[in-house]
Coordinates of C-alpha atoms in Angstrom, one line a residue:
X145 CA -24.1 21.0 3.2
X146 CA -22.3 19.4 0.2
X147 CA -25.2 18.7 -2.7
X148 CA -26.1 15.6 -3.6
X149 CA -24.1 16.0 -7.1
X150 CA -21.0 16.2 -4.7
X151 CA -21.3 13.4 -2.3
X152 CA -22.0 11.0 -5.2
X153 CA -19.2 12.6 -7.5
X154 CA -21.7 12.6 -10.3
X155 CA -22.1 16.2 -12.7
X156 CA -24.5 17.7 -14.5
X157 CA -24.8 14.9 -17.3
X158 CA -25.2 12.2 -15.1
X159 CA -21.7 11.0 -16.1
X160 CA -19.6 9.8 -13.2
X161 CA -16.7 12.3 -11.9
X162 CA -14.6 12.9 -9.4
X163 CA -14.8 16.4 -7.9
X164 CA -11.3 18.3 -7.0
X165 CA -11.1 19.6 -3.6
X166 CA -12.2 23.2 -3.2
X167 CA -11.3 25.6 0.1
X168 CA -14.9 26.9 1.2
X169 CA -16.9 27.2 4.6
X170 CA -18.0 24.4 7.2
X171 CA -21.3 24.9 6.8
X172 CA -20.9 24.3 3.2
X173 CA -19.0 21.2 4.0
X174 CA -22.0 20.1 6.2
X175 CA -19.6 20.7 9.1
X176 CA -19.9 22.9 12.2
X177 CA -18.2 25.8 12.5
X178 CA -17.9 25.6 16.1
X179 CA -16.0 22.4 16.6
X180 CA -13.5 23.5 13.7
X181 CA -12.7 26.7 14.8
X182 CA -12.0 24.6 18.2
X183 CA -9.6 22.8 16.3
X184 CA -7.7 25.2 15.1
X185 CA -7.4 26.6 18.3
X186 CA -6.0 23.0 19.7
X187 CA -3.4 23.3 16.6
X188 CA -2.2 26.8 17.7
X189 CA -2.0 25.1 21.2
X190 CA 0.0 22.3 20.4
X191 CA 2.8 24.6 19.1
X192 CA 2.3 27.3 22.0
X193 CA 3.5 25.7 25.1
X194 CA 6.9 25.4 27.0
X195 CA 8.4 23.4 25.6
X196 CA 5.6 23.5 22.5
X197 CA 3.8 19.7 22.2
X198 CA 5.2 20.2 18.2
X199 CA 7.2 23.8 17.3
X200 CA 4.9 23.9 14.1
X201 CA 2.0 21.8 12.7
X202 CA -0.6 22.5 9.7
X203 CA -3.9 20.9 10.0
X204 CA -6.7 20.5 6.6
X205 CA -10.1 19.0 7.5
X206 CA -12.9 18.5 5.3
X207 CA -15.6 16.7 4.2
X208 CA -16.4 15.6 0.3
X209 CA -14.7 17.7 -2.3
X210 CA -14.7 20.7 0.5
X211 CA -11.5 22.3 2.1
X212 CA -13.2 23.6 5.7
X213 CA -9.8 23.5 7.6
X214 CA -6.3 24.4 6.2
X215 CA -4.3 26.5 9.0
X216 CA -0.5 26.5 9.9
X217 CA 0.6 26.9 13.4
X218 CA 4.3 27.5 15.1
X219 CA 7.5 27.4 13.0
X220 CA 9.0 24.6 10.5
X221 CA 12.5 25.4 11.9
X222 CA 12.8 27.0 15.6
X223 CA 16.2 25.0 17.6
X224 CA 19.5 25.0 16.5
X225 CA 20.4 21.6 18.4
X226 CA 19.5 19.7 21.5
X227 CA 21.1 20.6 24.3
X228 CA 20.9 17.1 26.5
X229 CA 22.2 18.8 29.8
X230 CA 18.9 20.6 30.1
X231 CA 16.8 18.1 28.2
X232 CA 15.4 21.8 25.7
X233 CA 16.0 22.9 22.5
X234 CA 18.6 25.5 21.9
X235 CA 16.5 28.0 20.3
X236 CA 17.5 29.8 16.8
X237 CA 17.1 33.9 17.8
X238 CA 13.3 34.9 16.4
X239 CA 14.9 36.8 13.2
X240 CA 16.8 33.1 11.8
X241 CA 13.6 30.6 12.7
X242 CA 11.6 29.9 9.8
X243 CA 7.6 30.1 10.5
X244 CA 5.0 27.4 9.1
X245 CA 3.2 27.5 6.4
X246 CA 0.1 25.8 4.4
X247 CA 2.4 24.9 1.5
X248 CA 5.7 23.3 4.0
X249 CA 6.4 20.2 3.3
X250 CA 6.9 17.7 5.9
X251 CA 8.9 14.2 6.7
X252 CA 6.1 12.1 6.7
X253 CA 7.6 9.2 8.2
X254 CA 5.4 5.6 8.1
X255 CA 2.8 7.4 6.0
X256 CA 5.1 6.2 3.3
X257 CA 3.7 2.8 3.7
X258 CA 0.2 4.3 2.5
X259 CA 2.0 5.0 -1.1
X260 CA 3.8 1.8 -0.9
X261 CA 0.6 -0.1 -0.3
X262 CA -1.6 1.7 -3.2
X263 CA 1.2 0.8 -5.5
X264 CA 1.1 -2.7 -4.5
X265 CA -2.4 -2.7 -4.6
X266 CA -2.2 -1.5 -8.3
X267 CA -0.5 -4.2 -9.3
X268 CA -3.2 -6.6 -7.7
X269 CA -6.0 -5.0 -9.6
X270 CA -3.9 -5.2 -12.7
X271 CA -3.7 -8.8 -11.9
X272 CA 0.5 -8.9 -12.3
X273 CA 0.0 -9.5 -8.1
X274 CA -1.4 -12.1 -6.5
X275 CA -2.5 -11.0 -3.0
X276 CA -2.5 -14.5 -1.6
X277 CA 1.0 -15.4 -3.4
X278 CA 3.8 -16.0 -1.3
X279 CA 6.4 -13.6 -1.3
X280 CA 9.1 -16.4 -2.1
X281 CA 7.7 -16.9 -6.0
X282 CA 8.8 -13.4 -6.6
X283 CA 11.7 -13.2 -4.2
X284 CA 13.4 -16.6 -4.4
X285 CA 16.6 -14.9 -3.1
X286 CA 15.2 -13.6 0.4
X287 CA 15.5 -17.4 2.0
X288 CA 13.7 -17.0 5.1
X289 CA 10.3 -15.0 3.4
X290 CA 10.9 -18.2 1.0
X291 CA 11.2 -20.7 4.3
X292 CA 8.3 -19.7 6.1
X293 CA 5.9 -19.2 3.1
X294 CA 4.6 -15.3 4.1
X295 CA 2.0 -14.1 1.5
X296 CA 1.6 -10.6 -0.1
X297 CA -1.2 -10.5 2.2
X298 CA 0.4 -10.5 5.3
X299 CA 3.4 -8.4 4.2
X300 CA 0.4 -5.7 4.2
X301 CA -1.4 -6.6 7.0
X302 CA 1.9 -6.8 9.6
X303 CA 1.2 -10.2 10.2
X304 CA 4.0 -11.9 8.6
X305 CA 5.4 -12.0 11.6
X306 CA 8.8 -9.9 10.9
X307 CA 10.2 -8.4 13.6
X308 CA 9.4 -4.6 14.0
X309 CA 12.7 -2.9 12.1
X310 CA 16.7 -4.5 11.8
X311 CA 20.1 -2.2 12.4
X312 CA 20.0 -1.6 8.5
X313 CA 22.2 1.9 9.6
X314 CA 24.8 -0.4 11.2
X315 CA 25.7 -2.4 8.0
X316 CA 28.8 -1.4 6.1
X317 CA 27.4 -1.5 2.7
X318 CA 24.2 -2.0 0.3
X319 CA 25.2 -5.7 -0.5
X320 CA 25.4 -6.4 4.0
X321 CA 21.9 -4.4 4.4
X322 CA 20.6 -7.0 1.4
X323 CA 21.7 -10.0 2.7
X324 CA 20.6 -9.0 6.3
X325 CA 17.2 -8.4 5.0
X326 CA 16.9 -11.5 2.8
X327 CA 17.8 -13.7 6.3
X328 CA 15.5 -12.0 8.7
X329 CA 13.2 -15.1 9.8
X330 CA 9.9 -14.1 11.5
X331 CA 9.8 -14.0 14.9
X332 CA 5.9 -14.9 15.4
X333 CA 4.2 -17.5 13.1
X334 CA 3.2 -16.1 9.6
X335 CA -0.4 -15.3 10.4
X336 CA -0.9 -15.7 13.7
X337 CA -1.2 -12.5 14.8
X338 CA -0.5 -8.7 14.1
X339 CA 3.0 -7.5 14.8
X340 CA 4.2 -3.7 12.9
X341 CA 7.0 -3.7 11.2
X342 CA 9.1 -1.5 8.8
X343 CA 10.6 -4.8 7.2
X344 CA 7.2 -5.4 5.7
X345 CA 7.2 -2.3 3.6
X346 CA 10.9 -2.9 3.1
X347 CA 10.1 -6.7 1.5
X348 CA 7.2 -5.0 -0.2
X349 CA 9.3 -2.6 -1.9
X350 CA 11.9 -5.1 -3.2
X351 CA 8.7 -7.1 -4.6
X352 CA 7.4 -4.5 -6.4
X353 CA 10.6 -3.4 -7.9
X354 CA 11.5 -7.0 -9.1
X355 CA 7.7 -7.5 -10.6
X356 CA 7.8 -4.1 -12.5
X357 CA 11.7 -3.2 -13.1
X358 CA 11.0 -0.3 -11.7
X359 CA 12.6 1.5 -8.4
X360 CA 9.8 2.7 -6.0
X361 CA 9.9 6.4 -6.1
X362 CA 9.2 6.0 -10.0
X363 CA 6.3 3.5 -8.7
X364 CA 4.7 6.0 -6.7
X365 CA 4.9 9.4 -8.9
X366 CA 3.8 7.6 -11.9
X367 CA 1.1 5.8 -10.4
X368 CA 0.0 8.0 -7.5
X369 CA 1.0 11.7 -7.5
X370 CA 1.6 12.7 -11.1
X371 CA -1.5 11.7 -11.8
X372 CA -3.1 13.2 -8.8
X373 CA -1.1 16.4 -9.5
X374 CA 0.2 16.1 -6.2
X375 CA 3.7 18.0 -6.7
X376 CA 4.3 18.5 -3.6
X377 CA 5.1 15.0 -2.7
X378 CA 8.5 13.5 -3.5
X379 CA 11.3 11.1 -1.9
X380 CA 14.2 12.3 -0.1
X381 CA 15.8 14.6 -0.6
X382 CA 13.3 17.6 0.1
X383 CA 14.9 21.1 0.6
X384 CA 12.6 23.7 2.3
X385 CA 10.7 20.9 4.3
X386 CA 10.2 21.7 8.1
X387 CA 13.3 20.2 10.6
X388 CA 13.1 17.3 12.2
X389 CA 15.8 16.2 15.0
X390 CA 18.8 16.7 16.5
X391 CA 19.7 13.4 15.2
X392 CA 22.7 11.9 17.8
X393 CA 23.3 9.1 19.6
X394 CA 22.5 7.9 22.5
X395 CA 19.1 8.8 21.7
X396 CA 19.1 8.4 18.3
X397 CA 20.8 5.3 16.2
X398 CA 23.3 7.5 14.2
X399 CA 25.2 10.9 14.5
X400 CA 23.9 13.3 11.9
X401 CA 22.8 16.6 13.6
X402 CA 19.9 18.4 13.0
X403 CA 17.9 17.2 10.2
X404 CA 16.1 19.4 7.8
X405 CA 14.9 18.4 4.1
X406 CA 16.6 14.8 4.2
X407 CA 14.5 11.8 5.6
X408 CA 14.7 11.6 9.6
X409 CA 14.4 7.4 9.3
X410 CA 18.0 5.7 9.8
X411 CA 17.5 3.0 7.8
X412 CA 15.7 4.6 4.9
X413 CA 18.5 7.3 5.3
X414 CA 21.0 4.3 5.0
X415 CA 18.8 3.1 1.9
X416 CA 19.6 6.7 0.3
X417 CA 15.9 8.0 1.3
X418 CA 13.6 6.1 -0.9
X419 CA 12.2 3.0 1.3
X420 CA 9.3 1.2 1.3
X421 CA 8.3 2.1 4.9
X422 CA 9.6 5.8 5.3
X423 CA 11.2 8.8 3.0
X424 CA 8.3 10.7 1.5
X425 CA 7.8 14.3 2.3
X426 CA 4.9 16.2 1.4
X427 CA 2.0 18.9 2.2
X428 CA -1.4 18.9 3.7
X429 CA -2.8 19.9 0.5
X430 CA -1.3 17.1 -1.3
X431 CA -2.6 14.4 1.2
X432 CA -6.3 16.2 1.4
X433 CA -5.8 15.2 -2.4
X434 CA -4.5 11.2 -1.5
X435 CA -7.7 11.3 0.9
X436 CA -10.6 12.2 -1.1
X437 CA -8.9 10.3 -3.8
X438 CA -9.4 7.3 -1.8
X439 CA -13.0 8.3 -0.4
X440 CA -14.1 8.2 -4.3
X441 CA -13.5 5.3 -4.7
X442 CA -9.9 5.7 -6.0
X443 CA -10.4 8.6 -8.7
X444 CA -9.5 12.2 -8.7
X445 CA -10.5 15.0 -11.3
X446 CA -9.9 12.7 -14.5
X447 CA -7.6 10.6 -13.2
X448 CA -8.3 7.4 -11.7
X449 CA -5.4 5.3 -9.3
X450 CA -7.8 2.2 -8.2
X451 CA -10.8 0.8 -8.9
X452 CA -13.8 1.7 -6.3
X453 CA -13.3 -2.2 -4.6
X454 CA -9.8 -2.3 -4.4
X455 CA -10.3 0.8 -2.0
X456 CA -13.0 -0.8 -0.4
X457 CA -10.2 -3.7 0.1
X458 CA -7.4 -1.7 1.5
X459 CA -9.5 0.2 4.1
X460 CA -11.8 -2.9 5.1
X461 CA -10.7 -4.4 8.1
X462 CA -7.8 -5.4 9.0
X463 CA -6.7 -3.2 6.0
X464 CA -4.2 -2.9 3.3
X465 CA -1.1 -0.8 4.9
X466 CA -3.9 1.3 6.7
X467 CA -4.9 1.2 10.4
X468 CA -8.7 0.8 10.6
X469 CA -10.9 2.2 13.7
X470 CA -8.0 2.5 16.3
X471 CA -9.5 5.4 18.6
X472 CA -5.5 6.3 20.2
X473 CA -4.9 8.5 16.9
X474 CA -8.6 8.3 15.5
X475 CA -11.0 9.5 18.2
X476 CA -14.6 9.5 17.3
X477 CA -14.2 9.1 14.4
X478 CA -12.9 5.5 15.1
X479 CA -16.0 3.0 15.2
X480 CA -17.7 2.8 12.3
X481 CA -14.8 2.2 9.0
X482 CA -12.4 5.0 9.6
X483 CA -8.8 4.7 7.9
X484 CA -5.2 6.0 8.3
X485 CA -2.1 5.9 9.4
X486 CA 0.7 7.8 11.8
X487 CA 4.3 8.6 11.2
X488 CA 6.8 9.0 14.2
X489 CA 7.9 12.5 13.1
X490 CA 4.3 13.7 14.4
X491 CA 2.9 13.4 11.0
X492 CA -1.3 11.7 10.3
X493 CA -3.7 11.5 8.3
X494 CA -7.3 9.8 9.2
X495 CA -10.0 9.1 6.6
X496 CA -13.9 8.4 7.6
X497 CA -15.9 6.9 4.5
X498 CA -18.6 6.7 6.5
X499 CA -19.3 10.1 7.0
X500 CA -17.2 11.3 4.0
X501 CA -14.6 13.6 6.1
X502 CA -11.1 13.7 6.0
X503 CA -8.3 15.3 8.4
X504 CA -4.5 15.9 7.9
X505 CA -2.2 16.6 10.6
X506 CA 1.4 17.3 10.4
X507 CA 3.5 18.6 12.5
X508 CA 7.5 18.4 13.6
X509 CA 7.1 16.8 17.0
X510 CA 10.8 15.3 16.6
X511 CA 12.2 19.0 16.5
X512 CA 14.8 19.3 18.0
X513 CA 14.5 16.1 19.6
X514 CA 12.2 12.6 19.9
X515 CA 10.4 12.4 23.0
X516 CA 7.7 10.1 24.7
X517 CA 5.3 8.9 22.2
X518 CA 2.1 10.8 22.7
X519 CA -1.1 10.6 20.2
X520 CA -3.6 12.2 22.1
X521 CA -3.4 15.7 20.4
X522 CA -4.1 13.2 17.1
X523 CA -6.6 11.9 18.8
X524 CA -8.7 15.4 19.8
X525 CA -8.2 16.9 16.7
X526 CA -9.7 13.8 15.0
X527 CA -12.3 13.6 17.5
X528 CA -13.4 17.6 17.2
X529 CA -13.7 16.4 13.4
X530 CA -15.9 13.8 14.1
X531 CA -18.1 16.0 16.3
X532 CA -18.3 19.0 13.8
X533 CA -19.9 16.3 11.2
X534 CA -23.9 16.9 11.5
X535 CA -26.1 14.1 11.4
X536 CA -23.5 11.7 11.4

């Protein structure tokens, strides 16, 4: 069981700190063995089957500064293409696939908008932000935003009422896929309800870099991962990352072939890979770090990325850019404060301040080729989490 030194982050002096992560046993994490060595058994699973649910995955659980889980299953590059006659993988002979490991990086899809969000988030706290402000005083130019008055707020929230994504891909040029977003009008009333979409990030982004002439990816390394020393975690492009899909049409919205290292998202690959909503890549280990950054309270080692209640803000409900208690990726551990987010390339991360536990699983479900949505291995490996947590 983690001391009480570690669960309130404070050392020896009394001083507060903010313990780094550290691989060690479940029982030291106040976690049971059991239920985690289930889990990595359901990872190995996931990549086992024919066809696999994901070729390869890499799963870190913990709880406080404590590492219980970190395990690789399958392979980060098995298929050579898709063949769509028989609806399977063309697979790579044994000797040319590449296997998973701890340290591959992966496409991490939406969980981009977590980075986006912290960085927006900083500039609230900072007070250059107004979270209530609408959009329009910053973005005069993007007319319909402007029209129907949408605030920060709802930008991170999804209920601006934006429709869910736009056919950036399809646009000739930057200056087209500008104007088309500056036009998009909302197709729900600005705060009505909650409706996903990528163009919220996307607005977000063009915010940001207009308040702090600054382009995102400098944003996010500056203000999030070089001081969290997560080097692992970069934009597009990202050479040695695991592959993605197969990327053609008719079941895909452009004709690239099969991706590997370069951002699976069309539009943030129309962007050139660094979006507001997609085009990050990075490792388990690096997002263990983003976690129990945010479960203390926003500092990590000696660095510190947000103040204790502006991550109380972003992960009470209805949350900042994070998904909060939504059991169809969450599990048990959904129902009492529990955070995260999921990308379509099979990537998640959930986060439980309530019992201090964290879990991170990627994998490469898109590889070779995007199928029917399907959370419920997210689900079960956050729910065996949940269980393994004693006296929660």
């Amino acid at each position: 069981m983690p001391s009480l030194e570690d669960r309130r982050g404070r050392g020896g002096s009394g001083q507060l700190s903010a313990p780094r992560l550290r691989n060690d046993t479940p029982e030291r994490a106040g976690l049971d063995p059991e239920e985690l060595r289930l889990l990595v058994r359901d990872v190995h699973d996931l990549t086992t089957g024919e066809p696999p649910w994901a070729p390869g995955a890499v799963v870190v659980a913990g709880r406080g500064p404590v590492i219980a889980v970190e395990e690789a299953a399958g392979w980060a590059v098995r298929y050579a293409r898709h063949n769509p006659e028989t609806g399977r993988g063309v697979e790579l002979p044994r000797l040319a696939r590449v296997p998973m490991t701890v340290d591959t990086p992966f496409d991490l899809a939406s969980l981009t908008k977590l980075f986006t969000s912290v960085a927006a988030v900083q500039q609230i706290e900072r007070g250059t932000l107004g979270i209530d402000a609408r959009v329009g005083a910053y973005l005069p130019d993007f007319r319909a935003v402007r029209e129907y008055g949408i605030t920060v707020r709802q930008l991170l929230t999804h209920t601006s009422g934006l429709p869910p994504e736009l056919p950036l891909y399809d646009c000739p040029d930057d200056t087209a896929r500008l104007e088309m977003l500056r036009g998009e009008a909302p197709v729900r009333e600005p705060g009505s309800s909650y409706l996903y979409s990528d163009l919220n990030m996307l607005i977000l982004q063009h915010l940001l870099e207009r308040l702090t002439g600054r382009t995102l990816d400098v944003l996010v390394h500056d203000g999030i991962t070089r001081p969290l020393g997560m080097t692992s975690t970069r934009f597009d492009p990202c050479p040695g990352a695991a592959a993605t899909e197969d990327q053609r049409r008719p079941w895909a919205k452009v004709d690239r072939g099969m991706l590997r290292g370069v951002v699976h998202d069309e539009n943030a690959w129309a962007l050139g890979g660094v979006a507001g909503h997609a085009g990050l890549f990075s490792t388990g280990r690096d997002l263990a770090v983003f976690c129990r950054t945010l479960l203390a309270g926003g500092s990590y080692g000696p660095a510190r990325v947000l103040g204790p209640d502006f991550v109380e803000l972003m992960l009470t409900p209805p949350g900042l850019g994070f998904a909060v208690d939504q059991p169809w990726f969450m599990g048990e551990l959904a129902g009492r404060g529990a955070a995260g987010h999921t990308g379509f390339t099979g990537t998640s991360l959930v986060l439980d301040p309530a019992t201090d536990t964290f879990l991170v699983l990627l994998t490469n479900r898109v590889h070779p080729h995007r199928g029917v949505p399907d959370s419920r291995p997210r689900a079960g490996a956050a729910t065996r989490v949940g269980r393994a947590v004693r006296g929660a």
